[in-house]
XYZ file of C-alpha atoms in Angstrom:
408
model
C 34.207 -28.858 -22.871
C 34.510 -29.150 -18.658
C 36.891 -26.810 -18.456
C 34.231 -24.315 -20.954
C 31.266 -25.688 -18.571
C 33.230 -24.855 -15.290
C 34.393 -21.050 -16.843
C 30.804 -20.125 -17.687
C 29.368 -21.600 -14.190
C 31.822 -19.163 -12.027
C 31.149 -16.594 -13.999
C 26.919 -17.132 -13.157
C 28.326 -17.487 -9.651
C 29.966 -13.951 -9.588
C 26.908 -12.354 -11.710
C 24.726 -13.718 -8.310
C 27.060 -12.542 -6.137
C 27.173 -9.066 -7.288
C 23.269 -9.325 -7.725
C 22.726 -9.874 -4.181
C 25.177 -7.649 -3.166
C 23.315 -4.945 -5.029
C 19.772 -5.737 -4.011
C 21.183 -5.683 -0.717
C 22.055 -1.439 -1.025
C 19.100 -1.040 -2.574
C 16.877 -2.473 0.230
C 19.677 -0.766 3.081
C 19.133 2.219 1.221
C 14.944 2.130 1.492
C 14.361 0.954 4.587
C 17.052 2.574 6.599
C 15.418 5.987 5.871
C 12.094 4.603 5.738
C 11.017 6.040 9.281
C 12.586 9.584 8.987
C 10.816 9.912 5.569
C 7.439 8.731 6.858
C 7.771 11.135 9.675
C 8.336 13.799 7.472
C 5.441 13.236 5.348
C 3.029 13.097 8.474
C 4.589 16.124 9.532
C 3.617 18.085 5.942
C 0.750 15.679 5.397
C -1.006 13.731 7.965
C -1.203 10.659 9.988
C -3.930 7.822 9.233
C -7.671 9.239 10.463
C -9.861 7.425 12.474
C -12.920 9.203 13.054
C -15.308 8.519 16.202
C -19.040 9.448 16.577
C -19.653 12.782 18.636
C -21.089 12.799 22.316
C -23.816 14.853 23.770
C -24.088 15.353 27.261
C -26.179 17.119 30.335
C -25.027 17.626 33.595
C -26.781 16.390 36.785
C -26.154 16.598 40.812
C -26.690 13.146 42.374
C -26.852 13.480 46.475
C -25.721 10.072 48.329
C -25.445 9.604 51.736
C -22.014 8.741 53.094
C -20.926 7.680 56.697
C -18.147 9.541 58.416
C -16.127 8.900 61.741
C -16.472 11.605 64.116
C -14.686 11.135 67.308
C -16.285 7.824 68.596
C -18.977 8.343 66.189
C -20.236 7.284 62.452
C -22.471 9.802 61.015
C -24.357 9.908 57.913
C -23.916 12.924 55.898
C -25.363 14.003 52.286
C -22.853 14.989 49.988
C -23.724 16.127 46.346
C -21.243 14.567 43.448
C -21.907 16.074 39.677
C -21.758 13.969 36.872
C -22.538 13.944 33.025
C -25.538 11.835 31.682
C -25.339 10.949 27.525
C -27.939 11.266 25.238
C -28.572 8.522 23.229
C -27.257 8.652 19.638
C -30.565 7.470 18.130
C -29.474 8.329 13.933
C -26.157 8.811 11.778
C -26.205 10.236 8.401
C -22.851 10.475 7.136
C -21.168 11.461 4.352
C -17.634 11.405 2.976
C -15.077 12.015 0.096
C -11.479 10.372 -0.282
C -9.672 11.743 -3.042
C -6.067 9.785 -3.445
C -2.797 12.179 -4.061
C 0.637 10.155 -3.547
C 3.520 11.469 -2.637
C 7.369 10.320 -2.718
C 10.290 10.683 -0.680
C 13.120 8.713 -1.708
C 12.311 5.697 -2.929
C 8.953 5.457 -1.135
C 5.838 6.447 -2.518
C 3.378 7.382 0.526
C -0.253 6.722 -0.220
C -1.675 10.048 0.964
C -5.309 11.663 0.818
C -8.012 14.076 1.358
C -10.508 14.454 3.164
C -14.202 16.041 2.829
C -16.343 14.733 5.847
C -19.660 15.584 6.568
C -21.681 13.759 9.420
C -25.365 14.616 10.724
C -25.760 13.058 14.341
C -29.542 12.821 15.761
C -29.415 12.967 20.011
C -32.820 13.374 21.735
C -33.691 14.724 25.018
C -35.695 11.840 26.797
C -36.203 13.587 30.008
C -38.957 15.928 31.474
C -36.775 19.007 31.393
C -34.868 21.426 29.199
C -31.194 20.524 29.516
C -27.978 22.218 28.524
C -26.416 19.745 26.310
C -22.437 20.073 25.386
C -21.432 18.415 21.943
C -18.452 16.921 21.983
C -16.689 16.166 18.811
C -13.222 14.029 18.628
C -10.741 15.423 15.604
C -9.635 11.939 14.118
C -6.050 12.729 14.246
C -4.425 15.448 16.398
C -1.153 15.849 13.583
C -3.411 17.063 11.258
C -4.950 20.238 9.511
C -9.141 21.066 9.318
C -10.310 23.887 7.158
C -13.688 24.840 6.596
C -14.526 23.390 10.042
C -18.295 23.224 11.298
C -20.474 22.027 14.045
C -24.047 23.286 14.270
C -27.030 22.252 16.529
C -30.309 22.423 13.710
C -28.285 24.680 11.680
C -27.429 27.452 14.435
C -23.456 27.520 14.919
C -22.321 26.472 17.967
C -19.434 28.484 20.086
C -16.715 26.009 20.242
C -14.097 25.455 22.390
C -11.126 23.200 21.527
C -8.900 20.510 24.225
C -6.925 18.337 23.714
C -8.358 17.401 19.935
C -11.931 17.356 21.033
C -14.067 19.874 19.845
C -16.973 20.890 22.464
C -20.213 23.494 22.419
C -23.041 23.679 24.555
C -26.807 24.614 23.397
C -30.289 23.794 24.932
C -32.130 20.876 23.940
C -35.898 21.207 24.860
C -37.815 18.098 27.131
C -38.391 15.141 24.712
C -37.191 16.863 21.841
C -34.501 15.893 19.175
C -31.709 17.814 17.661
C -29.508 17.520 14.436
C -25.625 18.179 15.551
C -23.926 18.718 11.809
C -20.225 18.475 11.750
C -18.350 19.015 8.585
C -14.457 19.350 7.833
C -11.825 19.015 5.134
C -8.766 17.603 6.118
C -5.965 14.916 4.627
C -4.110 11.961 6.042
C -1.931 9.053 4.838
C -2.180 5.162 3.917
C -5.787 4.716 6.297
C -9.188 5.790 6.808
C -11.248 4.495 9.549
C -14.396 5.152 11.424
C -15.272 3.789 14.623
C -18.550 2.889 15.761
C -17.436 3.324 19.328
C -15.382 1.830 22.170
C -15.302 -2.078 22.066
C -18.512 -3.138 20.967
C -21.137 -0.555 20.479
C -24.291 -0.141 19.322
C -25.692 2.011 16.534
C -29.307 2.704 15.373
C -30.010 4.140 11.741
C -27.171 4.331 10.963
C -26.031 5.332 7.032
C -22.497 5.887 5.326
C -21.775 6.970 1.921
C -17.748 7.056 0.937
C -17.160 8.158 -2.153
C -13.515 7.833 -3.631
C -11.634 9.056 -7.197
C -9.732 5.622 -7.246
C -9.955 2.010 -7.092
C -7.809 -0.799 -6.552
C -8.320 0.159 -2.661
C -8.566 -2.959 0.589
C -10.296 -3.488 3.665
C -8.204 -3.798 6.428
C -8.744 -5.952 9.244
C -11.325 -6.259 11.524
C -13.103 -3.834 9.462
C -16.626 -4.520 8.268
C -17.751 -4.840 4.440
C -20.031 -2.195 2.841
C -23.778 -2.969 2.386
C -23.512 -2.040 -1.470
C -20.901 -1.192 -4.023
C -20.893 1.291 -6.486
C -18.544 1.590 -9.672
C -18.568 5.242 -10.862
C -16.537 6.432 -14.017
C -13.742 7.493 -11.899
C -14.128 5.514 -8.321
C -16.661 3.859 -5.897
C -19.438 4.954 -3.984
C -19.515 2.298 -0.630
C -22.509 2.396 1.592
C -22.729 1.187 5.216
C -26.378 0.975 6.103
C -27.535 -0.286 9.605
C -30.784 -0.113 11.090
C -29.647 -1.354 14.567
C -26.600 -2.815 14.581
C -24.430 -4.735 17.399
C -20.657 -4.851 16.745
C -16.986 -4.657 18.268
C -15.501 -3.804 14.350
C -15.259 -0.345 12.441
C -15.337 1.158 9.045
C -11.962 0.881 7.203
C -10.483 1.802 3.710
C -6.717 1.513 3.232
C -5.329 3.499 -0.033
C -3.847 1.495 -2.791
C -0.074 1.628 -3.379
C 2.025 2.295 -6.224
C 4.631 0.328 -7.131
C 7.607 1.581 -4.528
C 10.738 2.132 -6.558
C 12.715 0.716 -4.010
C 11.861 -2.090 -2.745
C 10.334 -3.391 -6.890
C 14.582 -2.769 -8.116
C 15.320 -4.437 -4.946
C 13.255 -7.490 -6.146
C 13.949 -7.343 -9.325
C 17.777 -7.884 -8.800
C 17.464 -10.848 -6.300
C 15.634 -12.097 -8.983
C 18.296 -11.535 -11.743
C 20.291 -14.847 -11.676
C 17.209 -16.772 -12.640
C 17.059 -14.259 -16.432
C 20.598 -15.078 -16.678
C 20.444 -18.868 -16.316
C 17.672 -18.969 -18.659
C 19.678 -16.936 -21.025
C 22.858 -18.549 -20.874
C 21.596 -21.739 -21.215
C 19.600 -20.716 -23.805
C 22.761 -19.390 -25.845
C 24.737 -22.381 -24.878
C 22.092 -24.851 -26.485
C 22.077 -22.607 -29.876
C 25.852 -22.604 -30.071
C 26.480 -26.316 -29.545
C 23.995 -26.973 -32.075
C 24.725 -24.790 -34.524
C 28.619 -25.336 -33.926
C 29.292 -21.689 -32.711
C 32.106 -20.315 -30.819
C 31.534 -18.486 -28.024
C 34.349 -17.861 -25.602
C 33.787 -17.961 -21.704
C 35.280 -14.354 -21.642
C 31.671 -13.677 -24.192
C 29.796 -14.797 -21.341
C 31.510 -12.650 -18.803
C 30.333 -9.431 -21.225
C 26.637 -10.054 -21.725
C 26.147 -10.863 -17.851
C 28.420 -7.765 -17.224
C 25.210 -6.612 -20.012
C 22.815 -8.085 -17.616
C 24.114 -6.576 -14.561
C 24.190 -2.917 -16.092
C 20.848 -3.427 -16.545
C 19.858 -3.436 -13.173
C 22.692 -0.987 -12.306
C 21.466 1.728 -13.782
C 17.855 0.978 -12.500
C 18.971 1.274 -9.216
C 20.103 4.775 -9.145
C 18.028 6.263 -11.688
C 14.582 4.944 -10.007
C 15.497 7.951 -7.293
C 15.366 10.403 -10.110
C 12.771 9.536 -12.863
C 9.350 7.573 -12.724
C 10.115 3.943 -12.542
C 8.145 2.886 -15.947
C 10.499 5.222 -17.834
C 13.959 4.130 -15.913
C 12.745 0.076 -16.585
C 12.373 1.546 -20.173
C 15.877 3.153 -20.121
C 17.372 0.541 -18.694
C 15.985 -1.905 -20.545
C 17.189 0.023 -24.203
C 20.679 0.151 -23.180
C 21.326 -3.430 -21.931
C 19.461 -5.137 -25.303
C 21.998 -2.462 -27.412
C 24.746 -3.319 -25.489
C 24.287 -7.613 -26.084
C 23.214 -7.127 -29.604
C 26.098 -4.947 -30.631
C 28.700 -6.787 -29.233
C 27.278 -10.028 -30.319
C 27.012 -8.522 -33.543
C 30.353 -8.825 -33.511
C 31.093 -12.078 -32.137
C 29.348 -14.080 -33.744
C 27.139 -11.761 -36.559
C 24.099 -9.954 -36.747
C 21.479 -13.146 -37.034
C 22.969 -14.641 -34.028
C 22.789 -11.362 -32.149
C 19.148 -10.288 -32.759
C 18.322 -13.704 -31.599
C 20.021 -13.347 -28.627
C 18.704 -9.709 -27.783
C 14.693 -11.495 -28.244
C 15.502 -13.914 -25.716
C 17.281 -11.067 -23.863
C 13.617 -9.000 -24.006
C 12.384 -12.506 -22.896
C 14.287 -13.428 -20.126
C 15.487 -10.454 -18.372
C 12.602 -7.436 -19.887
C 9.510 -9.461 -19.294
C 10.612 -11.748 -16.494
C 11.741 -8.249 -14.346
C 8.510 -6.642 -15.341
C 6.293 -8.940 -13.953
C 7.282 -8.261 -10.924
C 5.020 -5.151 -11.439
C 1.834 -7.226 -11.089
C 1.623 -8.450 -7.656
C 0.290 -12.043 -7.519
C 1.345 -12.849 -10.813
C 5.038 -12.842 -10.918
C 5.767 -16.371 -10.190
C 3.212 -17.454 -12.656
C 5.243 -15.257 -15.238
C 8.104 -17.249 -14.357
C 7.123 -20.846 -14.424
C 5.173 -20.599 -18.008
C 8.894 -18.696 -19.311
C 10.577 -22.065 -18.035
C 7.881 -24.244 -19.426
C 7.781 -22.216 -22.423
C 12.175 -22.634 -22.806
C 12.068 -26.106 -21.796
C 9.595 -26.824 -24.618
C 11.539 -25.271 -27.500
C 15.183 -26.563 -26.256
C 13.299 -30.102 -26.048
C 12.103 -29.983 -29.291
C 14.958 -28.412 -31.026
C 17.492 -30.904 -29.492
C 15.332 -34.038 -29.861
C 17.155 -35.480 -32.519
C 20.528 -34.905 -31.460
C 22.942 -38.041 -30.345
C 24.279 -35.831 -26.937
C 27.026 -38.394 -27.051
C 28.452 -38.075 -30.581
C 28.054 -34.196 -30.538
C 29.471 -33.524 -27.373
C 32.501 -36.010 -28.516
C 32.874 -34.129 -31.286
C 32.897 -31.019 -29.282
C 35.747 -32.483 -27.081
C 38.198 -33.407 -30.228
């Protein structure tokens, strides 16, 4: 019975070995691409967007006197310096539509989006005279495409010139009056929207924000502030951010849900392997002893070399197929494989018992890992759940008699 104990222990010590040796190239294999892949999807796509308010601006001549050695001399001189003076922003109505489209390269799926902004931006001319005012607009990413791109003062199109990812127009803005600058674009970008309220800590007056999405199961980042009110919509949200005069050093943020990434969930799930395997092999080993079964150690090397072709296959066909349908695949093929070659081991009983607690231990313990936060809870009420049946199976047995029985 040791020497049956010790064969079946270093053959779980192999199975582990091979698991981590395989979760291993799976993880080499994600990551080491990871940043040429997510360049190339910026490049076709987008990089993350973080819009900033617009700037209007007049220019003004300020004289200031200035002292200036002359020979043995100081003499005062006037000199004339221009500079730019801002408006204030006094109202921002702004509107804007995220619709989610992922995309995947290798075995990385990219949470990428579009765009449909639409912002109206009140400025008002506070001083006694007519002034030139030049809108300036910031594009919130420069590796990025805009199409249907607009920027009117009170719905009269502005000429604009383009620097540097800034956006600029001048028009006249009469004394004490207030314009309307409307700036609209569709665009798309990847993982992370964001608008900023301004540099450091800024201050905004009326200030509104509608985002409407096609999704859920979005976050906040960081340092980001919460919506006023929350809307659930048949196929999204509607968020609002409504200020009347607000004082704040955070922005607007949405980051874009992720799908499971094929990668890195195999990757898991085969570290995690060793566990299904202990479960099921002790499992098997309580059924035999007490049912007085004969199952060879060289058994137990086949249904872990079962186990491991399970997450073989996953591995390489997760780079191909949609990972649901591989787990599904994969999952078919190593329950046929234990149950037919149980079948003839032992018989067919014996064998479709083995391939439930198979579907148990290795199906619904490796799927779990496809709801985040819940995994570990999937594992500890399996173990419960075993250690509750073998305890009350085995709770009349005499452990000394039958394993002395077992030894002669």
């Amino acid at each position: 019975m040791t020497k049956r104990i010790a064969a079946i222990v270093f053959i779980f010590v192999c199975s582990t070995t091979a698991w981590i040796a395989l979760g291993s190239t799976l993880l080499y294999r994600t990551y080491s691409a990871n940043d040429n892949l997510n360049n190339r999807v910026q490049s076709v796509w987008g990089t993350p967007q973080a819009q900033t308010p617009p700037a209007a601006t007049y220019p003004v001549t300020v004289e200031k006197r200035v002292e200036v050695q002359e020979g043995d001399k100081k003499v005062e001189r006037i000199e004339k310096h221009n500079s730019d003076v801002r408006l204030p922003l006094e109202g921002s109505q702004i509107n804007v539509d995220l619709g989610l489209d992922y995309r995947q390269k290798g075995l990385l799926w990219y949470s990428t989006y579009k765009v449909n902004f639409s912002g109206l931006y009140t400025f008002r001319n506070s001083t006694n005279a007519d002034q030139p005012v030049t809108f300036a607009f910031t594009l919130p990413a420069k590796e990025a495409i805009y199409d249907d791109m607009l920027m009117a003062v009170d719905d009269q199109s502005l000429q604009v010139t383009t620097s540097k990812g800034c956006l600029s127009g001048t028009a006249k803005v009469a004394a004490g009056k207030s314009v309307v600058l409307h700036v609209a674009y569709r665009s798309q970008g990847l993982d992370t929207w964001r608008y900023r309220l301004g540099e450091e800590v800024a201050e905004v007056k009326q200030f509104n924000l509608k985002l409407k999405t096609n999704f859920d199961g979005f976050d906040f980042p960081e340092n980001t502030l919460a919506p006023s009110e929350k809307q659930n919509t048949s196929d999204g949200w509607i968020l609002t951010w409504s200020y009347r005069d607000l004082l704040s050093g955070f922005e607007i943020g949405l980051k874009m849900p992720e799908k499971p990434q094929p990668g890195p969930l195999a990757g898991q799930i085969s570290f995690f392997a060793p566990v299904s395997l202990f479960f099921f092999f002790f499992l098997i080993f309580i059924l035999t002893m007490l049912r007085g079964i004969e199952v060879h150690p060289m058994n137990y090397f086949f249904l872990a070399c079962a186990f491991f072709a399970f997450h073989l296959l996953l591995a390489y066909l997760v780079d191909h197929i949609s990972i649901h349908v591989a787990f599904l695949i994969c999952s078919a093929m190593s329950m046929f494989l234990v149950w037919s070659y149980l079948r003839l081991v032992v018989g067919k009983r014996f064998a479709s018992e083995a391939a439930l607690a198979q579907f148990g231990y290795l199906v619904l313990f490796s799927y779990a890992f496809f709801f985040k936060g819940y995994t570990g809870l999937a594992i500890t009420i399996g173990a419960i759940l075993t250690l509750f049946i073998v305890m009350q199976t085995t709770g009349n047995i005499r452990w000394a008699e039958k394993l002395a029985r077992k030894a002669a």
